[in-house]
Coordinates of C-alpha atoms in Angstrom, one line a residue:
Chain A
X1 CA 107.1 180.9 76.8
X2 CA 108.4 181.7 80.3
X3 CA 107.0 180.8 82.9
X4 CA 107.3 181.2 86.7
X5 CA 106.7 178.9 89.5
X6 CA 105.7 180.3 92.9
X7 CA 105.8 176.8 95.8
X8 CA 104.7 177.3 99.4
X9 CA 104.6 175.6 102.4
X10 CA 100.2 174.3 102.7
X11 CA 98.8 175.7 104.6
X12 CA 98.7 174.2 107.2
X13 CA 102.1 172.5 107.3
X14 CA 104.7 173.7 110.0
X15 CA 106.7 176.0 108.5
X16 CA 109.6 176.9 110.9
X17 CA 111.4 179.5 108.3
X18 CA 108.7 181.5 108.0
X19 CA 108.2 181.2 112.3
X20 CA 111.7 182.7 112.0
X21 CA 111.5 184.7 110.4
X22 CA 108.6 186.2 111.9
X23 CA 110.2 186.8 114.2
X24 CA 112.9 188.5 113.9
X25 CA 111.2 191.1 111.8
X26 CA 110.1 192.6 115.3
X27 CA 113.7 193.0 116.5
X28 CA 114.0 195.4 113.6
X29 CA 110.4 197.6 114.8
X30 CA 109.0 195.2 112.6
X31 CA 105.7 194.9 114.9
X32 CA 102.7 194.4 112.6
X33 CA 103.6 191.6 110.4
X34 CA 102.8 188.4 110.6
X35 CA 101.3 184.8 109.1
X36 CA 105.4 184.9 107.4
X37 CA 105.3 182.2 104.8
X38 CA 109.1 181.5 103.3
X39 CA 108.9 179.7 99.7
X40 CA 111.4 178.6 96.4
X41 CA 110.6 180.9 93.0
X42 CA 111.5 178.9 90.4
X43 CA 112.0 180.4 87.3
X44 CA 111.5 178.5 83.5
X45 CA 112.1 178.6 79.6
X46 CA 109.9 176.4 78.0
X47 CA 110.6 176.7 73.9
X48 CA 106.7 175.1 71.4
X49 CA 103.4 175.1 71.3
X50 CA 101.1 173.1 73.2
X51 CA 99.7 173.8 77.1
X52 CA 102.6 175.3 78.7
X53 CA 101.2 176.2 81.8
X54 CA 99.5 172.7 82.1
X55 CA 102.8 171.3 81.4
X56 CA 105.0 173.4 83.7
X57 CA 101.8 171.9 86.3
X58 CA 103.1 168.2 85.1
X59 CA 106.1 169.5 86.1
X60 CA 106.1 171.0 89.4
X61 CA 102.9 167.4 90.2
X62 CA 106.6 165.1 89.8
X63 CA 109.4 166.8 90.6
X64 CA 109.3 171.1 90.7
X65 CA 106.5 170.7 94.4
X66 CA 105.9 168.7 96.7
X67 CA 102.4 168.5 96.3
X68 CA 102.3 166.5 99.8
X69 CA 103.6 169.8 101.4
X70 CA 103.4 172.1 99.3
X71 CA 101.2 174.1 97.3
X72 CA 102.8 176.1 93.6
X73 CA 101.2 178.8 91.1
X74 CA 102.8 178.8 87.9
X75 CA 102.0 182.7 86.1
X76 CA 103.6 183.4 81.8
X77 CA 106.1 186.5 83.2
X78 CA 106.9 186.9 79.0
Chain B
X1 CA 125.6 130.9 101.1
X2 CA 124.3 134.4 102.5
X3 CA 122.2 137.0 101.6
X4 CA 123.8 140.1 99.3
X5 CA 123.1 143.5 100.5
X6 CA 122.5 146.4 97.5
X7 CA 123.8 149.7 98.7
X8 CA 123.0 152.5 96.7
X9 CA 125.7 155.3 95.8
X10 CA 124.3 158.7 94.6
X11 CA 126.6 161.9 93.8
X12 CA 126.4 163.0 97.6
X13 CA 126.5 160.2 99.7
X14 CA 128.1 160.3 102.4
X15 CA 126.5 156.5 105.0
X16 CA 128.0 154.2 102.4
X17 CA 130.6 152.4 103.9
X18 CA 129.2 152.3 107.5
X19 CA 126.1 151.1 105.6
X20 CA 128.5 148.3 104.4
X21 CA 129.9 148.2 107.4
X22 CA 127.0 147.5 109.6
X23 CA 126.1 144.5 106.3
X24 CA 129.7 143.0 106.9
X25 CA 129.1 142.7 110.4
X26 CA 125.2 140.9 110.3
X27 CA 127.2 138.0 108.1
X28 CA 126.2 139.3 105.0
X29 CA 128.3 140.0 101.6
X30 CA 127.9 143.9 100.6
X31 CA 128.0 145.2 97.7
X32 CA 127.8 148.5 96.1
X33 CA 124.6 150.0 93.1
X34 CA 126.3 152.7 91.7
X35 CA 123.1 155.1 90.8
X36 CA 123.5 155.6 87.2
X37 CA 123.7 152.3 86.0
X38 CA 119.6 150.7 86.0
X39 CA 121.5 147.2 87.7
X40 CA 121.0 145.2 91.1
X41 CA 122.9 143.0 90.4
X42 CA 120.5 140.8 91.8
X43 CA 121.4 141.0 95.3
X44 CA 118.2 140.2 97.6
X45 CA 118.3 142.7 99.8
X46 CA 118.9 147.1 99.1
X47 CA 119.9 149.8 100.8
X48 CA 119.4 153.6 100.4
X49 CA 121.6 154.6 102.5
X50 CA 121.9 158.8 104.4
X51 CA 123.5 161.5 102.9
X52 CA 122.9 164.5 100.7
X53 CA 122.3 163.3 97.8
X54 CA 122.4 165.5 94.6
X55 CA 123.0 168.3 96.8
X56 CA 120.1 168.4 98.4
X57 CA 118.9 170.4 95.5
X58 CA 114.8 171.7 95.2
X59 CA 114.1 169.3 98.0
X60 CA 115.6 166.4 99.8
X61 CA 116.1 163.1 97.9
X62 CA 113.6 165.0 94.8
X63 CA 116.8 164.5 92.2
X64 CA 117.8 161.4 93.9
X65 CA 114.0 160.4 92.8
X66 CA 114.8 159.6 89.4
X67 CA 118.3 158.6 88.9
X68 CA 118.6 155.3 86.5
X69 CA 119.0 153.1 89.5
X70 CA 115.5 154.2 91.6
X71 CA 113.8 152.5 88.7
X72 CA 115.3 149.9 89.5
X73 CA 114.6 150.0 93.4
X74 CA 111.1 150.3 93.1
X75 CA 110.4 147.5 90.7
X76 CA 113.0 145.4 93.2
X77 CA 110.0 147.4 96.5
X78 CA 106.6 146.4 94.4
X79 CA 108.1 142.9 94.1
X80 CA 108.5 142.3 97.8
X81 CA 112.6 143.2 97.8
X82 CA 112.8 144.2 101.1
X83 CA 114.7 148.4 101.2
X84 CA 116.2 149.7 103.8
X85 CA 116.1 153.5 103.8
X86 CA 118.8 155.6 105.6
X87 CA 118.3 159.6 107.1
X88 CA 118.4 160.7 103.1
X89 CA 117.8 157.6 101.4
X90 CA 114.8 157.5 103.4
X91 CA 114.2 161.1 102.4
X92 CA 114.1 159.6 98.3
X93 CA 111.5 156.6 99.2
X94 CA 109.2 159.3 100.8
X95 CA 109.5 161.2 97.2
X96 CA 109.6 157.4 95.4
X97 CA 105.9 157.0 97.3
X98 CA 107.6 154.0 98.5
X99 CA 107.2 155.2 101.6
X100 CA 104.0 157.1 102.9
X101 CA 104.1 160.4 103.9
X102 CA 107.6 163.5 104.2
X103 CA 109.9 165.0 105.4
X104 CA 109.5 168.5 106.8
X105 CA 112.6 170.9 108.1
X106 CA 113.9 170.4 111.8
X107 CA 110.8 172.3 113.7
X108 CA 113.6 173.6 115.6
X109 CA 115.5 174.6 112.2
X110 CA 119.3 173.9 113.8
X111 CA 120.5 170.4 112.5
X112 CA 120.5 168.6 115.1
X113 CA 123.5 165.4 115.6
X114 CA 122.6 163.3 119.2
X115 CA 122.7 159.4 120.6
X116 CA 118.8 159.0 121.3
X117 CA 116.6 156.1 121.6
X118 CA 114.2 154.6 119.4
X119 CA 111.2 152.4 120.3
X120 CA 110.7 149.7 117.6
X121 CA 106.7 149.8 117.7
X122 CA 106.0 146.1 115.7
X123 CA 108.2 143.1 114.4
X124 CA 106.2 143.0 111.2
X125 CA 108.4 144.5 108.7
X126 CA 111.6 142.7 107.4
X127 CA 113.8 145.1 109.1
X128 CA 112.5 145.0 112.6
X129 CA 111.4 140.5 112.9
X130 CA 114.2 139.6 114.3
X131 CA 113.3 142.6 117.3
X132 CA 110.5 142.5 119.6
X133 CA 107.7 145.7 119.9
X134 CA 108.2 147.1 122.7
X135 CA 112.5 147.2 122.3
X136 CA 113.9 150.4 122.3
X137 CA 117.7 151.3 120.2
X138 CA 120.2 153.6 121.2
X139 CA 121.0 154.5 117.8
X140 CA 122.0 158.2 116.3
X141 CA 120.7 160.9 114.5
X142 CA 121.5 163.8 112.4
X143 CA 120.2 166.0 109.9
X144 CA 118.3 168.9 109.5
X145 CA 115.4 167.2 107.1
X146 CA 114.2 164.7 110.0
X147 CA 110.5 166.3 111.1
X148 CA 108.2 162.7 109.5
X149 CA 104.7 164.9 107.9
X150 CA 101.3 162.5 106.4
X151 CA 98.4 163.9 106.3
X152 CA 95.7 163.7 109.6
X153 CA 93.8 161.8 107.4
X154 CA 96.4 159.6 106.7
X155 CA 97.6 159.3 110.1
X156 CA 95.5 156.5 111.5
X157 CA 95.4 154.2 108.5
X158 CA 99.1 153.8 108.5
X159 CA 98.9 153.2 112.5
X160 CA 96.4 151.0 111.2
X161 CA 98.7 148.8 109.4
X162 CA 101.2 149.0 111.9
X163 CA 103.8 150.8 109.7
X164 CA 104.4 153.7 111.9
X165 CA 106.9 151.0 112.9
X166 CA 110.0 153.3 115.2
X167 CA 108.5 155.5 117.0
X168 CA 111.2 158.3 119.5
X169 CA 110.9 157.4 123.1
X170 CA 109.2 159.4 124.7
X171 CA 111.0 163.5 125.3
X172 CA 114.1 161.7 122.9
X173 CA 112.3 163.3 119.1
X174 CA 114.6 165.4 117.9
X175 CA 112.8 166.9 115.0
X176 CA 108.6 167.5 115.8
X177 CA 107.4 164.5 114.0
X178 CA 104.3 163.6 113.7
X179 CA 103.6 161.6 116.7
X180 CA 107.0 160.8 117.5
X181 CA 107.3 158.6 114.2
X182 CA 110.9 157.6 113.6
X183 CA 110.4 155.5 111.1
X184 CA 107.9 154.6 108.7
X185 CA 107.0 150.8 106.5
X186 CA 105.0 150.3 103.6
X187 CA 102.6 148.9 103.7
X188 CA 103.5 145.1 103.7
X189 CA 106.3 145.6 105.5
X190 CA 109.5 144.7 102.7
X191 CA 110.1 148.7 102.9
X192 CA 111.0 151.1 105.5
X193 CA 112.7 154.1 106.4
X194 CA 113.8 155.7 109.4
X195 CA 115.8 159.0 110.2
X196 CA 118.1 157.7 113.1
X197 CA 121.0 156.3 112.0
X198 CA 121.4 152.1 112.6
X199 CA 124.4 151.3 110.7
X200 CA 127.0 154.2 112.8
X201 CA 125.6 151.9 115.7
X202 CA 127.6 148.5 115.2
X203 CA 129.9 148.9 116.9
X204 CA 130.6 149.4 121.2
X205 CA 133.6 151.4 120.5
X206 CA 130.9 154.2 119.7
X207 CA 129.0 153.4 122.2
X208 CA 125.8 151.2 120.8
X209 CA 125.3 147.7 118.7
X210 CA 121.7 148.6 118.8
X211 CA 121.8 149.5 115.5
X212 CA 123.0 145.7 114.0
X213 CA 119.6 144.1 115.2
X214 CA 117.4 146.1 111.7
X215 CA 120.5 144.2 109.4
X216 CA 120.5 140.9 111.4
X217 CA 116.9 140.2 110.0
X218 CA 118.4 140.2 106.6
X219 CA 119.9 137.2 107.2
X220 CA 117.2 134.6 106.1
X221 CA 116.1 136.5 103.4
X222 CA 118.5 134.5 100.5
X223 CA 117.4 131.2 102.3

């Protein structure tokens, strides 16, 4: 199964990268943009039976994300 | 016999030689520990030095945490062995859950490299027991991901436990860390992590020898 993991800074966590992007956009004329956050995308193939999504969520808890500062979302994409 | 201090080497570590010099200057005996060997060679204390372990891929410290040597370091720490994490080493110890919190990118989003004043808040840890609370150490920082963070609900408990051991002096916080924290310890006080580099402050030629105090504090360990 092909799985996509979206990792974002947790709500309320300082996101200077998102802030920097948000400050840069008006310079290009995009004045109506707010709430910009920058995260990470991980895509992986997982072979085998069983609950793949549960397995990937475990990977997120243990390695792919740091649950203290990041939230994650697991999507099956094929 | 002087205490033997192990210095962990990951692929991408870069401050191990200054850590080795600092240990020697403190009158202790340094020994390198290879990341792939689950063996602490019977050392009396462990330093996880600065650098860019495993290229800092994924997240700072995230991959290094699973190196074979880290399982032994964790065991050693849980048993009360002194463990010092400097900069990237601090990040690794947080990822390994040996220390509370996590390190976020500096609020400036810039690499910072400067000398800062760091206040020793507590002498309850193995590494600060030779210092007086309130003592100010002049130490260099050099990092991009040094903004220590812990959830608000944990902070007061950490404060009450005396785990917020090192703080940047007023106006010296280089990264926006919560409550100006520069270094934290575990509850027992045998594991300390800090973003400033005491190992780069052991020679008057480079401006300060204040960092040496954290290393000399280790001397009675072997006794």
